[in-house]
Amino acid sequence: MIDTIQHLRQHIGGEVTLQGWVTHQRSSKGIEFIVLRDGSGIVQCVLAEEKLGEASFEVAKRLTQESSIRLTGQVVADDRQVGGVELQVSALELISIAQDYPVTNKEHGIDFLMDRRHLWLRSRRQWAIMRIRNTIIQAIHGFFQRNEFVQMDAPIFTSNACEGTSTLFETDFYGEPAYLSQSGQLYGEAMAMAMGKIYTFGPTFRAEKSKTRRHLSEFWMIEPEMAFYNLDMNMTLIEEFLRSVVGEVLEKCPTELEVIGRDTEKLRAVLQPFPRITYERAVRILKGEEEVEGRNAIKTLEADLELVIARINEVQQEIADRELKLSQPGMKKGEIGFNQAKVQKLKEELAELEEQARNIPIWLESARNFRMGNDFGGSDETVLTRLFDSPIMVYNWPHEVKAFYMKRDEQDPRWAKGVDVLAPEGYGEIIGGGERETQLDWLIEKINEHQLPMEAFEWYLDLRRYGSVPHSGFGLGLERLVAYICKLPHVRETIPFPRLYGRIAP
């Protein structure tokens, strides 16, 4: 019977058959050590010549990285190994010998890896990220289904550019112009008027010619809409939703989080209440005019810069010391390998530190000169969230910087009842939402203000003409959430085959 690696602890002392691919291999006298992966996990397999037989052992010695094999053996407990077990192999069946595998266990440049994304996905880190992504998707569906939402699908082709055409992909739809959807939100409102509480979960597209670490051209959006919800109810739902999803990842993916080196204590901060801050207060905090529990945004960032510069000097010195050591004769092979790996890691850290040293002065300048009424940029979000451990909710925004459908505050029309959820650790906005405008005349005014074609929105205005009710919703980009939960430097690692400006293959 074929079993999988993830279930091996249930078979300690018993015999199993596994099938998978070779990721690592090393030899000792009369023994081959193979690390096998099968998609569910990895395990060390010990192949002894005296147990395997001469013919099979010769096959084992010829195995290459990513060769596919079938192994039978006894599961033995060993806490030193990943998963706490190893396989003592008694039989080997070769399925396929792999050619020289291009993605080796050494470091590769990002362009090299992106060109070979179809193979890069097999690496342990990418495996862990994709499994976490899968758990996040399951947790999202589970949350909404438990809370009696109905999943509905918004169209991908749309006839109108609801927020302008600059970030939309235009295509030909039987001789008429159509656009790939950048949001299912307007359709979500219509479906909520029919079902009460709905959510959409589907692909969306943005034609921004941007190569920042936060942008993809094709990504997946989760967009719930709720009839009879105001802004406060919406914010409460968002908080419950994020807490539920992250809690499920922490519970179900400890191995995967360990593989990618995620600090789970920082992630657990999501389980505490989210601070709710008005836009006006957020601006004061950003500019250093108001402190948060005795911490000042500007002074904190200045201190960060000092620490970064000090650490750069330490890393540069350690690299120099280790490279000098490597240049000396007589070092053992194992020590050479250890020091080379350490130097590579230090150089990666140095590159990140140098980027921070370049960015922080720019962030400081932007924060000091920020003008009330402007929208936050990515650097402003980074500075603001530096003072908080958990995500924060910034609400009541200047209506000029929000979408036309955002509800204006009846008591003070300067503000729109929107909310942005900003994640800590430099990740910024992961959710945007708010209460929807219900006053027909104000909505028409905003459509004209944004210079949008009124005829394209007549169906949307019908939602206010026939049984309008207070309603709210939000949008979550799945890939940004995956990036935050996994603490990834770029969203390109959050999706199996990323599509972004300048890249449509493989």
Coordinates of C-alpha atoms in Angstrom, one line a residue:
M1 CA 0.0 0.0 0.0
I2 CA 1.4 3.4 -1.0
D3 CA 1.4 5.9 1.9
T4 CA 2.5 9.6 2.1
I5 CA 5.2 11.2 4.2
Q6 CA 2.8 13.4 6.2
H7 CA 1.3 10.2 7.7
L8 CA 4.6 8.5 8.6
R9 CA 4.4 9.2 12.4
Q10 CA 1.3 7.0 12.4
H11 CA 3.3 4.0 11.2
I12 CA 6.4 4.1 13.4
G13 CA 7.7 0.5 13.7
G14 CA 5.7 -0.6 10.6
E15 CA 6.5 -1.0 6.9
V16 CA 5.4 1.5 4.3
T17 CA 5.9 2.2 0.6
L18 CA 6.6 5.8 -0.5
Q19 CA 6.9 7.3 -3.9
G20 CA 8.4 10.7 -4.7
W21 CA 11.5 12.6 -5.9
V22 CA 15.1 12.8 -4.6
T23 CA 16.0 16.3 -3.3
H24 CA 19.3 15.7 -1.6
Q25 CA 21.7 12.7 -1.5
R26 CA 25.0 12.0 0.3
S27 CA 27.1 8.9 0.5
S28 CA 28.9 7.0 3.2
K29 CA 30.7 3.6 3.1
G30 CA 28.0 1.1 2.2
I31 CA 25.2 3.6 2.8
E32 CA 23.2 6.2 0.8
F33 CA 21.3 8.9 2.5
I34 CA 18.4 10.2 0.4
V35 CA 16.0 13.0 1.3
L36 CA 12.7 12.2 -0.4
R37 CA 9.8 14.6 -1.1
D38 CA 6.3 13.5 -2.2
G39 CA 4.3 16.7 -2.1
S40 CA 3.1 16.1 1.4
G41 CA 6.4 16.4 3.2
I42 CA 10.1 15.3 3.2
V43 CA 11.8 12.5 4.9
Q44 CA 15.4 11.1 5.2
C45 CA 15.7 7.6 3.8
V46 CA 18.6 5.3 4.7
L47 CA 19.7 2.8 2.1
A48 CA 22.2 0.3 3.3
E49 CA 23.9 -2.0 0.8
E50 CA 23.7 -5.1 3.0
K51 CA 19.9 -4.6 3.4
L52 CA 19.1 -3.4 -0.2
G53 CA 21.4 -5.8 -2.2
E54 CA 24.2 -5.0 -4.5
A55 CA 22.0 -4.4 -7.7
S56 CA 19.6 -2.0 -6.0
F57 CA 22.4 -0.2 -4.2
E58 CA 24.1 0.5 -7.5
V59 CA 20.9 2.0 -8.7
A60 CA 20.7 4.1 -5.6
K61 CA 24.2 5.5 -6.1
R62 CA 23.3 6.6 -9.7
L63 CA 20.3 8.7 -8.5
T64 CA 20.3 12.3 -9.4
Q65 CA 18.4 15.3 -8.0
E66 CA 14.7 15.0 -8.9
S67 CA 14.9 11.4 -10.0
S68 CA 11.6 9.7 -9.2
I69 CA 11.6 6.5 -7.1
R70 CA 9.5 4.1 -5.1
L71 CA 10.8 3.0 -1.7
T72 CA 9.7 0.3 0.8
G73 CA 11.0 0.2 4.3
Q74 CA 10.5 0.5 8.1
V75 CA 9.5 3.8 9.7
V76 CA 11.8 4.5 12.6
A77 CA 11.4 7.3 15.2
D78 CA 14.3 9.9 15.1
D79 CA 13.7 13.3 16.7
R80 CA 16.8 14.6 15.0
Q81 CA 15.1 14.3 11.6
V82 CA 12.5 16.6 10.0
G83 CA 9.1 15.2 11.0
G84 CA 10.7 13.1 13.7
V85 CA 11.1 9.9 11.6
E86 CA 13.3 8.3 9.0
L87 CA 12.8 5.4 6.6
Q88 CA 15.1 2.3 6.8
V89 CA 14.8 1.2 3.2
S90 CA 14.5 -2.5 2.2
A91 CA 13.5 -2.1 -1.4
L92 CA 14.0 0.5 -4.2
E93 CA 12.2 0.8 -7.5
L94 CA 13.5 3.3 -10.0
I95 CA 10.7 5.2 -11.9
S96 CA 12.8 7.8 -13.8
I97 CA 16.4 9.1 -13.7
A98 CA 16.3 12.9 -14.0
Q99 CA 18.7 14.8 -16.3
D100 CA 21.0 17.4 -14.8
Y101 CA 18.5 19.5 -12.8
P102 CA 18.9 23.3 -13.4
V103 CA 17.6 24.4 -10.0
T104 CA 20.3 23.1 -7.7
N105 CA 20.7 23.4 -4.0
K106 CA 23.0 26.4 -4.4
E107 CA 21.8 30.0 -4.6
H108 CA 20.3 31.3 -7.8
G109 CA 19.3 34.8 -9.0
I110 CA 15.7 35.7 -9.0
D111 CA 15.4 36.0 -12.8
F112 CA 16.9 32.5 -13.2
L113 CA 14.4 31.1 -10.8
M114 CA 11.4 33.0 -12.3
D115 CA 12.3 31.7 -15.7
R116 CA 12.1 28.2 -14.2
R117 CA 9.1 28.8 -12.0
H118 CA 7.7 25.4 -13.1
L119 CA 10.7 23.8 -11.4
W120 CA 11.3 26.3 -8.6
L121 CA 7.9 25.3 -7.2
R122 CA 9.5 22.0 -6.2
S123 CA 11.9 23.6 -3.7
R124 CA 11.1 23.2 0.0
R125 CA 10.5 26.9 0.6
Q126 CA 8.1 27.3 -2.3
W127 CA 6.4 24.0 -1.3
A128 CA 5.8 25.5 2.2
I129 CA 4.4 28.8 0.8
M130 CA 2.0 27.0 -1.5
R131 CA 0.7 24.8 1.3
I132 CA 0.2 27.8 3.5
R133 CA -1.6 29.5 0.6
N134 CA -3.9 26.5 0.3
T135 CA -4.7 26.6 4.1
I136 CA -5.5 30.3 3.8
I137 CA -7.9 29.6 1.0
Q138 CA -9.6 26.9 2.9
A139 CA -9.8 29.1 6.0
I140 CA -11.4 31.9 4.0
H141 CA -14.1 29.7 2.6
G142 CA -14.6 28.1 6.1
F143 CA -15.1 31.5 7.8
F144 CA -17.7 32.8 5.4
Q145 CA -19.6 29.5 5.1
R146 CA -19.8 29.2 9.0
N147 CA -21.1 32.7 9.1
E148 CA -23.9 32.0 6.5
F149 CA -22.4 33.9 3.6
V150 CA -23.3 32.7 0.1
Q151 CA -20.5 32.4 -2.4
M152 CA -21.4 34.1 -5.6
D153 CA -19.3 34.7 -8.8
A154 CA -18.8 38.1 -10.3
P155 CA -18.1 38.3 -14.1
I156 CA -14.5 38.6 -15.3
F157 CA -15.5 40.5 -18.5
T158 CA -17.0 43.9 -17.7
S159 CA -18.5 46.5 -20.1
N160 CA -17.6 49.5 -18.1
A161 CA -14.4 50.8 -16.6
C162 CA -15.8 51.5 -13.1
E163 CA -12.7 53.4 -11.8
G164 CA -11.2 54.7 -15.1
T165 CA -9.4 52.8 -17.8
S166 CA -5.8 53.4 -16.9
T167 CA -5.4 50.2 -14.9
L168 CA -7.7 48.0 -16.9
F169 CA -6.8 45.4 -19.6
E170 CA -9.0 46.0 -22.7
T171 CA -10.1 43.1 -24.9
D172 CA -12.4 42.4 -27.8
F173 CA -15.7 40.9 -26.8
Y174 CA -17.4 39.9 -30.1
G175 CA -16.6 43.2 -31.7
E176 CA -17.2 45.4 -28.6
P177 CA -14.7 46.6 -26.1
A178 CA -14.6 44.8 -22.8
Y179 CA -12.3 44.9 -19.8
L180 CA -10.9 42.3 -17.5
S181 CA -12.3 42.9 -14.1
Q182 CA -10.3 44.7 -11.5
S183 CA -13.0 44.1 -8.8
G184 CA -16.2 42.2 -8.4
Q185 CA -17.4 44.7 -5.8
L186 CA -20.2 46.5 -7.8
Y187 CA -21.7 43.1 -8.8
G188 CA -21.3 42.0 -5.2
E189 CA -23.6 44.8 -4.0
A190 CA -26.3 43.6 -6.5
M191 CA -25.9 40.0 -5.2
A192 CA -26.0 41.1 -1.6
M193 CA -29.4 42.8 -2.3
A194 CA -30.6 39.4 -3.4
M195 CA -28.9 37.1 -0.8
G196 CA -28.2 39.3 2.2
K197 CA -24.5 38.3 2.8
I198 CA -22.3 37.1 -0.1
Y199 CA -18.7 36.8 -0.9
T200 CA -16.8 36.5 -4.2
F201 CA -13.5 34.8 -4.6
G202 CA -12.0 35.0 -8.1
P203 CA -9.2 36.4 -10.4
T204 CA -8.9 40.1 -10.9
F205 CA -6.6 42.1 -13.1
R206 CA -4.7 45.4 -12.9
A207 CA -2.8 46.9 -15.8
E208 CA -0.5 49.1 -13.7
K209 CA 3.0 49.1 -15.1
S210 CA 4.5 48.7 -11.7
K211 CA 7.3 46.4 -10.6
T212 CA 7.0 47.0 -6.8
R213 CA 7.0 44.1 -4.4
R214 CA 3.2 44.6 -3.8
H215 CA 1.9 44.4 -7.3
L216 CA 0.8 41.6 -9.6
S217 CA -1.1 42.0 -12.9
E218 CA -3.3 38.9 -12.1
F219 CA -4.3 38.1 -8.6
W220 CA -7.1 36.6 -6.5
M221 CA -9.6 38.8 -4.6
I222 CA -12.0 38.0 -1.8
E223 CA -14.9 40.5 -1.7
P224 CA -17.7 40.1 0.8
E225 CA -20.8 42.4 0.7
M226 CA -23.3 42.6 3.5
A227 CA -26.8 44.1 3.5
F228 CA -27.7 46.1 6.6
Y229 CA -24.1 46.5 7.7
N230 CA -22.6 49.8 8.7
L231 CA -18.9 50.8 8.9
D232 CA -18.5 49.7 12.5
M233 CA -20.1 46.3 11.8
N234 CA -17.9 45.9 8.7
M235 CA -14.7 46.6 10.8
T236 CA -15.8 44.1 13.4
L237 CA -16.3 41.4 10.7
I238 CA -12.9 42.2 9.1
E239 CA -11.2 41.8 12.5
E240 CA -12.9 38.5 13.2
F241 CA -12.1 37.3 9.7
L242 CA -8.4 38.0 9.8
R243 CA -8.1 36.6 13.3
S244 CA -9.8 33.4 12.2
V245 CA -7.7 32.9 9.0
V246 CA -4.4 33.5 10.7
G247 CA -5.3 31.4 13.7
E248 CA -6.1 28.5 11.4
V249 CA -2.7 28.9 9.6
L250 CA -0.9 28.9 13.0
E251 CA -2.8 25.7 14.0
K252 CA -2.4 23.7 10.8
C253 CA 0.9 24.9 9.3
P254 CA 3.6 24.8 12.1
T255 CA 6.0 22.8 9.9
E256 CA 5.5 25.0 6.8
L257 CA 5.9 28.2 8.9
E258 CA 9.1 26.7 10.4
V259 CA 10.5 25.9 6.9
I260 CA 10.1 29.5 5.8
G261 CA 11.5 30.8 9.1
R262 CA 8.4 32.8 10.0
D263 CA 8.4 34.4 13.5
T264 CA 5.1 33.0 14.7
E265 CA 5.1 35.2 17.8
K266 CA 4.9 38.3 15.6
L267 CA 2.1 36.6 13.6
R268 CA 0.2 35.9 16.8
A269 CA -0.2 39.6 17.4
V270 CA -3.1 39.3 14.9
L271 CA -5.0 37.5 17.5
Q272 CA -5.2 40.7 19.7
P273 CA -7.7 43.5 19.1
F274 CA -6.9 45.8 16.2
P275 CA -6.5 49.5 17.0
R276 CA -9.0 51.7 15.1
I277 CA -7.7 55.1 14.1
T278 CA -9.3 57.9 12.2
Y279 CA -7.4 59.2 9.2
E280 CA -6.9 62.6 10.9
R281 CA -5.3 60.9 13.9
A282 CA -3.2 58.6 11.6
V283 CA -1.8 61.7 9.9
R284 CA -0.8 63.2 13.2
I285 CA 0.9 60.0 14.2
L286 CA 2.7 59.7 10.9
K287 CA 4.1 63.2 11.1
G288 CA 5.3 62.7 14.7
E289 CA 2.8 65.1 16.1
E290 CA 1.1 62.5 18.3
E291 CA 2.7 59.5 20.0
V292 CA 1.4 56.0 20.5
E293 CA 2.1 54.7 24.0
G294 CA 5.1 57.0 24.3
R295 CA 6.6 56.1 20.9
N296 CA 7.1 58.7 18.2
A297 CA 7.0 57.6 14.5
I298 CA 9.8 60.0 13.4
K299 CA 12.1 59.2 16.3
T300 CA 11.5 55.5 16.0
L301 CA 12.4 55.6 12.3
E302 CA 15.5 57.6 13.1
A303 CA 16.5 55.0 15.7
D304 CA 15.9 52.3 13.1
L305 CA 18.2 53.9 10.7
E306 CA 21.0 54.1 13.3
L307 CA 20.6 50.4 14.1
V308 CA 20.6 49.5 10.4
I309 CA 23.8 51.4 9.8
A310 CA 25.5 49.7 12.8
R311 CA 24.4 46.3 11.6
I312 CA 25.7 47.0 8.1
N313 CA 29.1 47.6 9.6
E314 CA 28.9 44.4 11.7
V315 CA 27.9 42.3 8.6
Q316 CA 30.5 43.8 6.4
Q317 CA 33.2 43.0 9.0
E318 CA 32.0 39.4 9.5
I319 CA 31.9 38.8 5.7
A320 CA 35.5 40.1 5.5
D321 CA 36.6 37.9 8.4
R322 CA 35.0 34.8 7.0
E323 CA 36.4 35.4 3.4
L324 CA 39.8 35.9 4.9
K325 CA 39.5 32.6 6.7
L326 CA 38.4 30.8 3.6
S327 CA 41.4 32.1 1.7
Q328 CA 43.7 30.3 4.2
P329 CA 44.9 26.8 3.3
G330 CA 44.2 23.7 5.4
M331 CA 40.5 24.2 6.1
K332 CA 38.4 21.1 6.2
K333 CA 35.7 20.5 3.5
G334 CA 32.9 20.7 6.0
E335 CA 34.2 23.9 7.5
I336 CA 34.6 25.4 4.0
G337 CA 31.0 24.6 3.1
F338 CA 29.7 26.0 6.4
N339 CA 31.6 29.3 6.0
Q340 CA 30.6 29.7 2.3
A341 CA 27.0 29.2 3.2
K342 CA 27.3 31.7 6.1
V343 CA 28.9 34.3 3.8
Q344 CA 26.1 33.9 1.3
K345 CA 23.5 34.4 4.0
L346 CA 25.4 37.5 5.3
K347 CA 25.5 39.0 1.8
E348 CA 21.7 38.5 1.5
E349 CA 21.2 40.2 4.8
L350 CA 23.6 43.0 3.7
A351 CA 21.6 43.6 0.6
E352 CA 18.4 43.9 2.6
L353 CA 20.1 46.2 5.1
E354 CA 21.5 48.5 2.4
E355 CA 18.0 48.8 0.9
Q356 CA 16.6 49.8 4.2
A357 CA 19.5 52.4 4.6
R358 CA 18.4 53.9 1.3
N359 CA 14.7 53.8 2.0
I360 CA 14.4 55.0 5.6
P361 CA 15.6 58.6 4.8
I362 CA 13.1 58.8 2.0
W363 CA 10.3 57.5 4.3
L364 CA 11.3 60.1 6.9
E365 CA 11.1 62.9 4.4
S366 CA 7.7 61.7 3.1
A367 CA 6.3 61.4 6.7
R368 CA 7.6 64.9 7.8
N369 CA 6.1 66.6 4.7
F370 CA 2.8 64.6 4.5
R371 CA -0.2 66.9 3.8
M372 CA -3.5 66.3 5.4
G373 CA -6.0 65.2 2.7
N374 CA -3.5 63.1 0.7
D375 CA -3.7 59.3 0.3
F376 CA -1.1 57.2 2.1
G377 CA 1.7 55.7 0.0
G378 CA 3.4 52.5 0.8
S379 CA 6.2 54.2 2.7
D380 CA 3.6 56.2 4.8
E381 CA 1.9 52.9 5.7
T382 CA 5.3 51.4 6.7
V383 CA 6.1 54.3 9.0
L384 CA 2.6 54.3 10.6
T385 CA 2.5 50.6 11.3
R386 CA 6.0 50.6 12.8
L387 CA 4.4 51.7 16.1
F388 CA 2.0 48.8 16.2
D389 CA 2.4 45.0 16.6
S390 CA -1.0 44.0 15.2
P391 CA -2.8 45.2 12.0
I392 CA -4.5 48.6 12.4
M393 CA -7.7 50.0 10.9
V394 CA -7.6 53.5 9.5
Y395 CA -11.1 54.8 8.9
N396 CA -13.0 57.9 7.8
W397 CA -10.9 59.1 4.8
P398 CA -11.1 62.3 2.7
H399 CA -13.8 61.4 0.2
E400 CA -11.6 62.8 -2.7
V401 CA -9.1 59.9 -2.3
K402 CA -11.7 57.1 -2.1
A403 CA -13.8 55.4 -4.8
F404 CA -17.0 57.0 -6.0
Y405 CA -19.2 54.4 -4.3
M406 CA -17.9 55.1 -0.8
K407 CA -20.5 56.5 1.5
R408 CA -20.1 60.1 2.7
D409 CA -20.4 60.8 6.4
E410 CA -23.8 62.5 6.9
Q411 CA -22.5 64.5 9.9
D412 CA -19.4 65.7 8.0
P413 CA -19.4 65.2 4.2
R414 CA -15.6 65.8 4.0
W415 CA -15.1 62.2 5.0
A416 CA -15.9 58.9 3.4
K417 CA -16.8 55.9 5.5
G418 CA -13.9 53.8 4.3
V419 CA -11.5 51.6 6.1
D420 CA -8.0 50.4 5.2
V421 CA -6.4 47.6 7.2
L422 CA -2.6 48.1 7.4
A423 CA -0.5 45.1 8.4
P424 CA 2.7 45.5 10.4
E425 CA 6.3 44.5 9.5
G426 CA 6.2 46.8 6.5
Y427 CA 3.3 45.1 4.6
G428 CA 0.9 48.0 4.6
E429 CA -2.6 47.8 3.2
I430 CA -4.0 44.3 2.9
I431 CA -7.7 45.1 3.1
G432 CA -9.7 48.0 1.8
G433 CA -13.4 48.5 2.4
G434 CA -16.2 50.6 3.8
E435 CA -19.8 51.5 3.8
R436 CA -21.4 52.0 0.4
E437 CA -23.2 55.2 -0.6
T438 CA -27.0 54.9 -0.5
Q439 CA -28.1 58.4 -1.4
L440 CA -28.9 58.4 -5.1
D441 CA -28.1 62.1 -5.6
W442 CA -24.7 61.9 -3.9
L443 CA -23.8 58.8 -5.9
I444 CA -24.7 60.5 -9.2
E445 CA -22.6 63.5 -8.1
K446 CA -19.6 61.3 -7.5
I447 CA -20.0 59.5 -10.8
N448 CA -19.9 62.8 -12.6
E449 CA -17.0 64.0 -10.4
H450 CA -14.9 61.0 -11.4
Q451 CA -15.9 61.6 -15.1
L452 CA -17.4 58.1 -15.5
P453 CA -20.0 57.3 -18.2
M454 CA -23.4 57.6 -16.4
E455 CA -25.1 55.1 -18.8
A456 CA -22.7 52.4 -17.8
F457 CA -23.9 52.7 -14.2
E458 CA -27.6 52.8 -14.6
W459 CA -27.9 49.2 -13.5
Y460 CA -25.9 50.1 -10.4
L461 CA -28.1 53.1 -9.6
D462 CA -31.1 50.8 -9.8
L463 CA -29.8 49.2 -6.6
R464 CA -30.6 52.6 -4.9
R465 CA -33.8 53.1 -6.6
Y466 CA -35.4 49.8 -5.6
G467 CA -35.1 48.8 -2.0
S468 CA -31.9 50.5 -1.0
V469 CA -30.5 49.6 2.4
P470 CA -27.3 50.4 4.4
H471 CA -24.6 48.0 3.2
S472 CA -20.9 47.5 3.5
G473 CA -18.1 45.3 2.2
F474 CA -14.4 44.9 1.8
G475 CA -11.8 43.5 -0.6
L476 CA -8.8 41.4 0.3
G477 CA -6.0 40.5 -2.1
L478 CA -5.1 36.9 -1.4
E479 CA -1.5 37.3 -2.5
R480 CA -0.9 40.3 -0.2
L481 CA -2.3 38.2 2.7
V482 CA -0.1 35.3 1.8
A483 CA 2.9 37.6 1.7
Y484 CA 2.1 39.1 5.1
I485 CA 1.5 35.7 6.8
C486 CA 4.6 34.2 5.3
K487 CA 6.6 37.4 5.6
L488 CA 7.7 37.3 2.0
P489 CA 9.7 40.1 0.4
H490 CA 7.7 40.1 -2.8
V491 CA 4.3 38.9 -3.9
R492 CA 5.7 36.9 -6.8
E493 CA 6.3 34.0 -4.4
T494 CA 2.7 33.9 -3.2
I495 CA 1.1 32.5 -6.4
P496 CA 2.1 29.5 -8.4
F497 CA 2.7 31.3 -11.7
P498 CA 2.9 35.1 -11.2
R499 CA 1.9 37.5 -13.9
L500 CA 3.4 40.9 -13.5
Y501 CA 4.6 43.8 -15.6
G502 CA 7.2 42.3 -18.0
R503 CA 6.5 38.7 -17.2
I504 CA 3.9 36.3 -18.7
A505 CA 5.9 33.1 -18.8
P506 CA 6.3 30.3 -18.0

